[in-house]
Each structure stands twice: as structure tokens, then as C-alpha cells.
Amino acid sequence: MVAPVFEDVDPASDCDCPGCAHRRRVSPSWPPGRFGGPPAARSALVVAAVASAAVGAGHPAAALAAAHAPARPGVPHLRTDGDTPPTPQGAKTPLHGPGGKGDKPADPANPPPTTRTEIINRAKTWVAAQVPYSMTEYWSDGYRQDCSGYVSMAWNLGSNEWTGSLGQYGVKISKEELQPGDMLLFHNPDNPEKGSHVVLFGGWTDYTHTYYTAYEQTPPHARRQSTPYAYWTNSAKYVPYRYKGVTAAADGAKQDATPASARTTRTPFPGKAYFGPGADNKYVTQLGRMLVARGAGPYYTREPGPRWSEADRRATQAFQLAQGWTGTDANGLPGPRTWQLLTTGKGKDITPGAAGAPASHGVAGYPGRNLFRPGADNKDVTRLAQQLIKKGFGRFYPHGADSRWDEADRRAVEAFQRAQGWRGGAADGYPGPETWRRLFS
């Protein structure tokens, strides 16, 4: 028998698993800095430094500097303010750290103007340079190399904020209003060292709005990655914000940062003639997108478009049924009442698995595979877990069923699929229509 090969990886120092937490408690604490760390790590750094000097012997120092990153980190950050709670991203500080000389911090009520393109371009510079993550060091631009320093840099605030102060530079918005350059913020005031994090929103990856491109500073370095909404962990606690100083790219005019839900202007109902068989116009696209935002995603196999389809009719009817309407009031064709509820965000959302939900592969009530993935948090995950427990797979749920999808759910589904005799991709731990049918039949 061939022994399996494992990759020995030292876990990140901020891992919250019980093993890593125990190791941090019993291991010696090493000071931060250029040669901080255990003796073996310091020896490795010294050896690397000697080797580097040997390789560079005989060459101009300028050539050596050019071969490295385009900018170097600054000095370690020593905390001097006792009022700000300690956080995993450091405290509020000027550029380049305590005592550093930089621009005057931005006024939270009237921060400096910038465009969405400029925000994302600044975020990309750290990703391209692979700026290493640090809660104590500052990059050459003066911003601290952690999550809140990264957003402070992208928003060009002129100071290093933390998760407890970034919100004052923006206004809260809804998920549907997110645009590139906005941020998703989770600040845990009760215990700022556990969980607090902030990322930049770079745009949706698909029309279902379940995944987005996140720009973030996280170990080991700045990255750009497709991420489940709102985040991998603590998803329900992330709040979307729009930077108060965002401007239009064309003329520099300041955009209205007020959430659309708080505005009174909206698209008026264009008339029934714009919907139904043969219709092909922008209002059909707008209708489909509004319906997807209200829970109609499973009805569409592709992004809503301008040509009227059966998916539009069924999605509209599902929304009408969700309001309790019957007969001609729920015929699948939008009228003034339907349009008014959709454009104002009022009324009831479409409930996955409810009467009238799409029957994928002939399986009535199957809510769609996109509801069962990392970061998902919904009642269908609870239903799935409860049914798996009833079917004899309760050993995967020592604490019972809940609404957040996690590894316990995936392993339970995989065990159920293997019990059907399925292998390979058919037993991947994610419920498809046939898995759902067998579970609930």
C-alpha cells in the first residue's frame, strides 16, 4: 500500500480552530519586527540574508533593489492610543504609522472625491504587487498592510482607519445597490479581534448575485477572488457601504450616495403592451432582473434579457402568487400593481420551494443548486439538514440542523448520495434534483 502524500502547511496565525488556538496559548510569543519569530525562523532569515548578499556580490546595489518589489513596507506599528480597542487590523493611525507625516485625514462628512475606476485601480496595485499582509507594517504609500488599511488606501482617505471607523466615510446601501468600489464591512464591537473584516466589492460574477469579485487584504497577501455573498464566514453580519465621495467618471460630478430605497424617483410602469409573447425591449430585462432580486433566480437558466420568455411569465406569476393574488391577478403578466411592488422593493419575496416554484428535472419544490454552497444561509439548508437527520444521517449534526451551509451539510449529503450507490461526481456532497427527490419522496 502506497502511503498518501500530504503537504505540510503551517496554519495562518489567526486561525480560530481549537488546535491553532491551543498552540498559540502554549507556544512562546515572539515580538514582531524584521527578525521576530521562533529561533528556527530567525536562523532561516539570517541564512537567506547571507545567501542573498553572496549572490549580489560585485553588483551595484541599485540593481539589487530593482529586482525586488516596487515598494517596500514601512516601519513596525507600535500602539500608543489606549482608547481604541485592539483589532486584527490595527488601530486608527496617520499615514506611515504613529508619528508618521502624511496628508491631513479626510473629513468623514465630506471626504475627497474619487471615481469607481480609480478605487478599483488602486486596489489592483496592491494585488499586482502582492503586498504581504501585516497588522503592524505600512506599505510605501503609508497605508497599513491589513484589511482596513487596504480599503483606506483604495478610498484614498489619507489616514489608516479600522473597521470601527470606516463606516463613517460611507452610507449604508442594500445588496441590490452594490457597485464596484463599494465595501462590505463586518465590525464586531463586542470582540473586535474576532471576525472583524472588510472587503471591496468588484462586481457580480453572475446574474444570480450569489458570488462577487472581492478585493481584500488577507494572509498571505492582497488578492482578488470570487467570493460567496456576503463572505465565507459571518456572512449575515456584513453590511454594504457606498463611499460618500464617489463621483461620476465623465465630469467629476458627485454622485448621489443616498440608497435607492430611500429615493422617491423610479421607473414608471411602461404599459402592458411591453410584456408578453413577442415582446422584446429593455423593460423585459428590467422586470427579469427585479424578479431575480426578489427570489426568482431558479426560474432563469440564463441572465434575464429583452426577449419575453416562459421563464419571465413563470417568475412573474410566482411573485404574484407570493402576494396572495389569484385568478387573473396572478396570470404571469405584470400590471401596474406588480410593477409598483417590484420597483419600490415592497411586497413579499418569492419563497423557494413554495407552491408554483419551478420543478427542475420534474422535481417539484427543488429550490436550485445555487442555494447550497459555501456562504449560503437560508431556510432550505435547514430543510435539507432536517430531512437528512430523519433519513438516518444525524451523526453529521451533533448540534442539530441550522440555516448556514457548512462542511457538515456537505458530508451528510455525500453520505446520502453514496448510500444510493453513486460515486465520483454524482456523490459530490451538493444536492441536485435527483438527490432532492429521493430525500423528500
PDB file of N, CA, C and O in Angstrom, residues 143-166:
ATOM      1  N   TYR A 143      -0.039  53.316   3.870  1.00  0.00           N
ATOM      2  CA  TYR A 143      -1.207  52.618   4.396  1.00  0.00           C
ATOM      3  C   TYR A 143      -0.810  51.283   5.029  1.00  0.00           C
ATOM      4  O   TYR A 143       0.051  50.562   4.522  1.00  0.00           O
ATOM      5  N   ARG A 144      -1.486  50.963   6.130  1.00  0.00           N
ATOM      6  CA  ARG A 144      -1.202  49.738   6.873  1.00  0.00           C
ATOM      7  C   ARG A 144      -1.611  48.523   6.049  1.00  0.00           C
ATOM      8  O   ARG A 144      -2.634  48.522   5.373  1.00  0.00           O
ATOM      9  N   GLN A 145      -0.800  47.465   6.138  1.00  0.00           N
ATOM     10  CA  GLN A 145      -0.954  46.312   5.246  1.00  0.00           C
ATOM     11  C   GLN A 145      -1.957  45.294   5.792  1.00  0.00           C
ATOM     12  O   GLN A 145      -1.667  44.105   5.925  1.00  0.00           O
ATOM     13  N   ASP A 146      -3.165  45.765   6.114  1.00  0.00           N
ATOM     14  CA  ASP A 146      -4.223  44.878   6.586  1.00  0.00           C
ATOM     15  C   ASP A 146      -5.526  45.265   5.895  1.00  0.00           C
ATOM     16  O   ASP A 146      -5.546  46.146   5.033  1.00  0.00           O
ATOM     17  N   CYS A 147      -6.625  44.614   6.284  1.00  0.00           N
ATOM     18  CA  CYS A 147      -7.876  44.792   5.551  1.00  0.00           C
ATOM     19  C   CYS A 147      -8.382  46.230   5.580  1.00  0.00           C
ATOM     20  O   CYS A 147      -8.780  46.782   4.550  1.00  0.00           O
ATOM     21  N   SER A 148      -8.360  46.876   6.742  1.00  0.00           N
ATOM     22  CA  SER A 148      -8.877  48.239   6.830  1.00  0.00           C
ATOM     23  C   SER A 148      -7.920  49.256   6.225  1.00  0.00           C
ATOM     24  O   SER A 148      -8.353  50.261   5.650  1.00  0.00           O
ATOM     25  N   GLY A 149      -6.614  48.997   6.331  1.00  0.00           N
ATOM     26  CA  GLY A 149      -5.651  49.861   5.662  1.00  0.00           C
ATOM     27  C   GLY A 149      -5.801  49.796   4.157  1.00  0.00           C
ATOM     28  O   GLY A 149      -5.638  50.798   3.442  1.00  0.00           O
ATOM     29  N   TYR A 150      -6.137  48.608   3.652  1.00  0.00           N
ATOM     30  CA  TYR A 150      -6.322  48.400   2.214  1.00  0.00           C
ATOM     31  C   TYR A 150      -7.499  49.232   1.688  1.00  0.00           C
ATOM     32  O   TYR A 150      -7.389  49.918   0.658  1.00  0.00           O
ATOM     33  N   VAL A 151      -8.628  49.180   2.390  1.00  0.00           N
ATOM     34  CA  VAL A 151      -9.788  49.960   1.961  1.00  0.00           C
ATOM     35  C   VAL A 151      -9.519  51.453   2.137  1.00  0.00           C
ATOM     36  O   VAL A 151      -9.921  52.268   1.299  1.00  0.00           O
ATOM     37  N   SER A 152      -8.814  51.836   3.210  1.00  0.00           N
ATOM     38  CA  SER A 152      -8.438  53.245   3.393  1.00  0.00           C
ATOM     39  C   SER A 152      -7.616  53.732   2.204  1.00  0.00           C
ATOM     40  O   SER A 152      -7.784  54.859   1.726  1.00  0.00           O
ATOM     41  N   MET A 153      -6.706  52.869   1.723  1.00  0.00           N
ATOM     42  CA  MET A 153      -5.877  53.210   0.569  1.00  0.00           C
ATOM     43  C   MET A 153      -6.732  53.326  -0.695  1.00  0.00           C
ATOM     44  O   MET A 153      -6.628  54.293  -1.458  1.00  0.00           O
ATOM     45  N   ALA A 154      -7.599  52.343  -0.937  1.00  0.00           N
ATOM     46  CA  ALA A 154      -8.409  52.342  -2.160  1.00  0.00           C
ATOM     47  C   ALA A 154      -9.360  53.538  -2.194  1.00  0.00           C
ATOM     48  O   ALA A 154      -9.602  54.121  -3.257  1.00  0.00           O
ATOM     49  N   TRP A 155      -9.888  53.928  -1.043  1.00  0.00           N
ATOM     50  CA  TRP A 155     -10.781  55.087  -0.967  1.00  0.00           C
ATOM     51  C   TRP A 155     -10.003  56.399  -0.857  1.00  0.00           C
ATOM     52  O   TRP A 155     -10.596  57.471  -0.830  1.00  0.00           O
ATOM     53  N   ASN A 156      -8.668  56.311  -0.739  1.00  0.00           N
ATOM     54  CA  ASN A 156      -7.797  57.496  -0.711  1.00  0.00           C
ATOM     55  C   ASN A 156      -8.155  58.420   0.456  1.00  0.00           C
ATOM     56  O   ASN A 156      -8.289  59.643   0.299  1.00  0.00           O
ATOM     57  N   LEU A 157      -8.248  57.856   1.662  1.00  0.00           N
ATOM     58  CA  LEU A 157      -8.690  58.613   2.827  1.00  0.00           C
ATOM     59  C   LEU A 157      -7.591  59.466   3.452  1.00  0.00           C
ATOM     60  O   LEU A 157      -7.878  60.342   4.269  1.00  0.00           O
ATOM     61  N   GLY A 158      -6.319  59.168   3.157  1.00  0.00           N
ATOM     62  CA  GLY A 158      -5.236  59.953   3.735  1.00  0.00           C
ATOM     63  C   GLY A 158      -4.917  59.601   5.167  1.00  0.00           C
ATOM     64  O   GLY A 158      -4.145  60.296   5.831  1.00  0.00           O
ATOM     65  N   SER A 159      -5.499  58.528   5.669  1.00  0.00           N
ATOM     66  CA  SER A 159      -5.225  58.039   7.023  1.00  0.00           C
ATOM     67  C   SER A 159      -5.578  56.561   7.075  1.00  0.00           C
ATOM     68  O   SER A 159      -6.299  56.053   6.210  1.00  0.00           O
ATOM     69  N   ASN A 160      -5.076  55.866   8.087  1.00  0.00           N
ATOM     70  CA  ASN A 160      -5.390  54.451   8.273  1.00  0.00           C
ATOM     71  C   ASN A 160      -6.563  54.302   9.224  1.00  0.00           C
ATOM     72  O   ASN A 160      -6.439  54.579  10.424  1.00  0.00           O
ATOM     73  N   GLU A 161      -7.707  53.930   8.680  1.00  0.00           N
ATOM     74  CA  GLU A 161      -8.885  53.698   9.501  1.00  0.00           C
ATOM     75  C   GLU A 161      -8.917  52.237   9.951  1.00  0.00           C
ATOM     76  O   GLU A 161      -8.072  51.433   9.561  1.00  0.00           O
ATOM     77  N   TRP A 162      -9.902  51.890  10.762  1.00  0.00           N
ATOM     78  CA  TRP A 162     -10.102  50.483  11.155  1.00  0.00           C
ATOM     79  C   TRP A 162     -11.578  50.172  10.982  1.00  0.00           C
ATOM     80  O   TRP A 162     -12.376  51.043  10.612  1.00  0.00           O
ATOM     81  N   THR A 163     -11.972  48.930  11.221  1.00  0.00           N
ATOM     82  CA  THR A 163     -13.359  48.551  10.934  1.00  0.00           C
ATOM     83  C   THR A 163     -14.361  49.323  11.781  1.00  0.00           C
ATOM     84  O   THR A 163     -15.530  49.402  11.428  1.00  0.00           O
ATOM     85  N   GLY A 164     -13.898  49.891  12.908  1.00  0.00           N
ATOM     86  CA  GLY A 164     -14.805  50.672  13.737  1.00  0.00           C
ATOM     87  C   GLY A 164     -15.001  52.092  13.274  1.00  0.00           C
ATOM     88  O   GLY A 164     -15.873  52.796  13.798  1.00  0.00           O
ATOM     89  N   SER A 165     -14.209  52.551  12.296  1.00  0.00           N
ATOM     90  CA  SER A 165     -14.341  53.941  11.841  1.00  0.00           C
ATOM     91  C   SER A 165     -14.612  54.071  10.341  1.00  0.00           C
ATOM     92  O   SER A 165     -15.017  55.140   9.885  1.00  0.00           O
ATOM     93  N   LEU A 166     -14.390  53.021   9.563  1.00  0.00           N
ATOM     94  CA  LEU A 166     -14.572  53.115   8.111  1.00  0.00           C
ATOM     95  C   LEU A 166     -16.009  53.475   7.725  1.00  0.00           C
ATOM     96  O   LEU A 166     -16.236  54.171   6.733  1.00  0.00           O
TER      97      LEU A 166
END
